[in-house]
């Protein structure tokens, strides 16, 4: 679940976002070293809810000849299932 997600909903504008609670198994902060994010809200509050959309986007990019590289650093058992 994205805390205070309403401030991120203004499309087309840059938004500053600060997570006010520590990372946990139920939430994690956005990485400040990334410049862009695709936020997916499927209505399910669980890790991995974004995977079907990500797989579809990756497939479409691949069909258009866009080279894809997957670098996995860390993760858990579900990460291995997805690779």
PDB file of C-alpha atoms in Angstrom:
ATOM      1  CA  UNK A   1       0.000   0.000   0.000  1.00  0.00           C
ATOM      2  CA  UNK A   2       1.318   3.449  -0.891  1.00  0.00           C
ATOM      3  CA  UNK A   3       0.960   5.776   2.068  1.00  0.00           C
ATOM      4  CA  UNK A   4      -0.345   9.242   1.192  1.00  0.00           C
ATOM      5  CA  UNK A   5      -0.741   8.123  -2.432  1.00  0.00           C
ATOM      6  CA  UNK A   6      -3.122  10.969  -3.163  1.00  0.00           C
ATOM      7  CA  UNK A   7      -0.179  13.373  -3.494  1.00  0.00           C
ATOM      8  CA  UNK A   8       1.257  11.172  -6.246  1.00  0.00           C
ATOM      9  CA  UNK A   9      -1.941  11.071  -8.305  1.00  0.00           C
ATOM     10  CA  UNK A  10      -1.443  14.407 -10.087  1.00  0.00           C
ATOM     11  CA  UNK A  11      -0.288  13.162 -13.473  1.00  0.00           C
ATOM     12  CA  UNK A  12       2.218  15.117 -15.435  1.00  0.00           C
ATOM     13  CA  UNK A  13       3.687  16.932 -12.474  1.00  0.00           C
ATOM     14  CA  UNK A  14       6.770  16.231 -10.400  1.00  0.00           C
ATOM     15  CA  UNK A  15       5.869  15.330  -6.846  1.00  0.00           C
ATOM     16  CA  UNK A  16       8.055  15.220  -3.764  1.00  0.00           C
ATOM     17  CA  UNK A  17       7.337  12.231  -1.561  1.00  0.00           C
ATOM     18  CA  UNK A  18       8.736  11.274   1.822  1.00  0.00           C
ATOM     19  CA  UNK A  19       7.831   8.087   3.625  1.00  0.00           C
ATOM     20  CA  UNK A  20       7.341   8.805   7.308  1.00  0.00           C
ATOM     21  CA  UNK A  21       7.412   5.247   8.667  1.00  0.00           C
ATOM     22  CA  UNK A  22      10.251   2.708   8.678  1.00  0.00           C
ATOM     23  CA  UNK A  23      10.429   0.032   5.987  1.00  0.00           C
ATOM     24  CA  UNK A  24       8.755  -3.227   6.957  1.00  0.00           C
ATOM     25  CA  UNK A  25       7.389  -6.418   5.408  1.00  0.00           C
ATOM     26  CA  UNK A  26       4.216  -4.450   4.605  1.00  0.00           C
ATOM     27  CA  UNK A  27       5.744  -1.281   3.172  1.00  0.00           C
ATOM     28  CA  UNK A  28       8.925   0.115   1.696  1.00  0.00           C
ATOM     29  CA  UNK A  29      10.101   3.562   0.665  1.00  0.00           C
ATOM     30  CA  UNK A  30      10.597   4.581  -2.946  1.00  0.00           C
ATOM     31  CA  UNK A  31      14.307   4.593  -3.784  1.00  0.00           C
ATOM     32  CA  UNK A  32      15.475   8.212  -4.048  1.00  0.00           C
ATOM     33  CA  UNK A  33      18.174   7.136  -6.526  1.00  0.00           C
ATOM     34  CA  UNK A  34      15.565   6.351  -9.194  1.00  0.00           C
ATOM     35  CA  UNK A  35      14.222   9.100 -11.422  1.00  0.00           C
ATOM     36  CA  UNK A  36      10.897   7.543 -12.491  1.00  0.00           C
ATOM     37  CA  UNK A  37       8.378   5.120 -11.034  1.00  0.00           C
ATOM     38  CA  UNK A  38       5.422   3.228 -12.435  1.00  0.00           C
ATOM     39  CA  UNK A  39       2.973   2.817  -9.573  1.00  0.00           C
ATOM     40  CA  UNK A  40       0.422   0.043  -9.949  1.00  0.00           C
ATOM     41  CA  UNK A  41      -2.723  -0.137  -7.862  1.00  0.00           C
ATOM     42  CA  UNK A  42      -4.614  -3.350  -8.536  1.00  0.00           C
ATOM     43  CA  UNK A  43      -6.756  -2.991  -5.428  1.00  0.00           C
ATOM     44  CA  UNK A  44      -4.927  -5.906  -3.823  1.00  0.00           C
ATOM     45  CA  UNK A  45      -2.725  -4.970  -0.909  1.00  0.00           C
ATOM     46  CA  UNK A  46      -0.004  -7.537  -1.329  1.00  0.00           C
ATOM     47  CA  UNK A  47       3.515  -7.744  -2.684  1.00  0.00           C
ATOM     48  CA  UNK A  48       3.606  -8.850  -6.299  1.00  0.00           C
ATOM     49  CA  UNK A  49       0.314  -7.284  -7.386  1.00  0.00           C
ATOM     50  CA  UNK A  50       2.293  -5.420 -10.066  1.00  0.00           C
ATOM     51  CA  UNK A  51       3.766  -8.544 -11.686  1.00  0.00           C
ATOM     52  CA  UNK A  52       1.051  -9.232 -14.311  1.00  0.00           C
ATOM     53  CA  UNK A  53       1.196  -5.636 -15.598  1.00  0.00           C
ATOM     54  CA  UNK A  54       4.995  -5.605 -15.568  1.00  0.00           C
ATOM     55  CA  UNK A  55       5.106  -8.861 -17.537  1.00  0.00           C
ATOM     56  CA  UNK A  56       2.672  -7.455 -20.105  1.00  0.00           C
ATOM     57  CA  UNK A  57       4.695  -4.242 -20.519  1.00  0.00           C
ATOM     58  CA  UNK A  58       7.943  -6.222 -20.833  1.00  0.00           C
ATOM     59  CA  UNK A  59       6.336  -8.433 -23.485  1.00  0.00           C
ATOM     60  CA  UNK A  60       5.143  -5.434 -25.498  1.00  0.00           C
ATOM     61  CA  UNK A  61       8.575  -3.811 -25.331  1.00  0.00           C
ATOM     62  CA  UNK A  62      10.230  -7.035 -26.410  1.00  0.00           C
ATOM     63  CA  UNK A  63       7.888  -7.355 -29.418  1.00  0.00           C
ATOM     64  CA  UNK A  64       8.962  -3.866 -30.497  1.00  0.00           C
ATOM     65  CA  UNK A  65      12.618  -4.883 -30.388  1.00  0.00           C
ATOM     66  CA  UNK A  66      13.480  -3.005 -27.213  1.00  0.00           C
ATOM     67  CA  UNK A  67      16.348  -4.837 -25.502  1.00  0.00           C
ATOM     68  CA  UNK A  68      15.565  -5.771 -21.914  1.00  0.00           C
ATOM     69  CA  UNK A  69      18.018  -6.511 -19.131  1.00  0.00           C
ATOM     70  CA  UNK A  70      16.981  -7.945 -15.797  1.00  0.00           C
ATOM     71  CA  UNK A  71      19.349  -7.498 -12.900  1.00  0.00           C
ATOM     72  CA  UNK A  72      18.252  -9.131  -9.673  1.00  0.00           C
ATOM     73  CA  UNK A  73      19.930  -7.978  -6.479  1.00  0.00           C
ATOM     74  CA  UNK A  74      18.381  -9.336  -3.316  1.00  0.00           C
ATOM     75  CA  UNK A  75      14.776 -10.359  -3.108  1.00  0.00           C
ATOM     76  CA  UNK A  76      13.036 -13.359  -1.664  1.00  0.00           C
ATOM     77  CA  UNK A  77      11.512 -16.653  -2.801  1.00  0.00           C
ATOM     78  CA  UNK A  78       8.940 -14.926  -5.019  1.00  0.00           C
ATOM     79  CA  UNK A  79      11.762 -13.153  -6.851  1.00  0.00           C
ATOM     80  CA  UNK A  80      13.134 -16.496  -7.999  1.00  0.00           C
ATOM     81  CA  UNK A  81       9.677 -17.570  -9.196  1.00  0.00           C
ATOM     82  CA  UNK A  82       9.391 -14.429 -11.341  1.00  0.00           C
ATOM     83  CA  UNK A  83      12.759 -14.757 -13.017  1.00  0.00           C
TER      84      UNK A  83
END
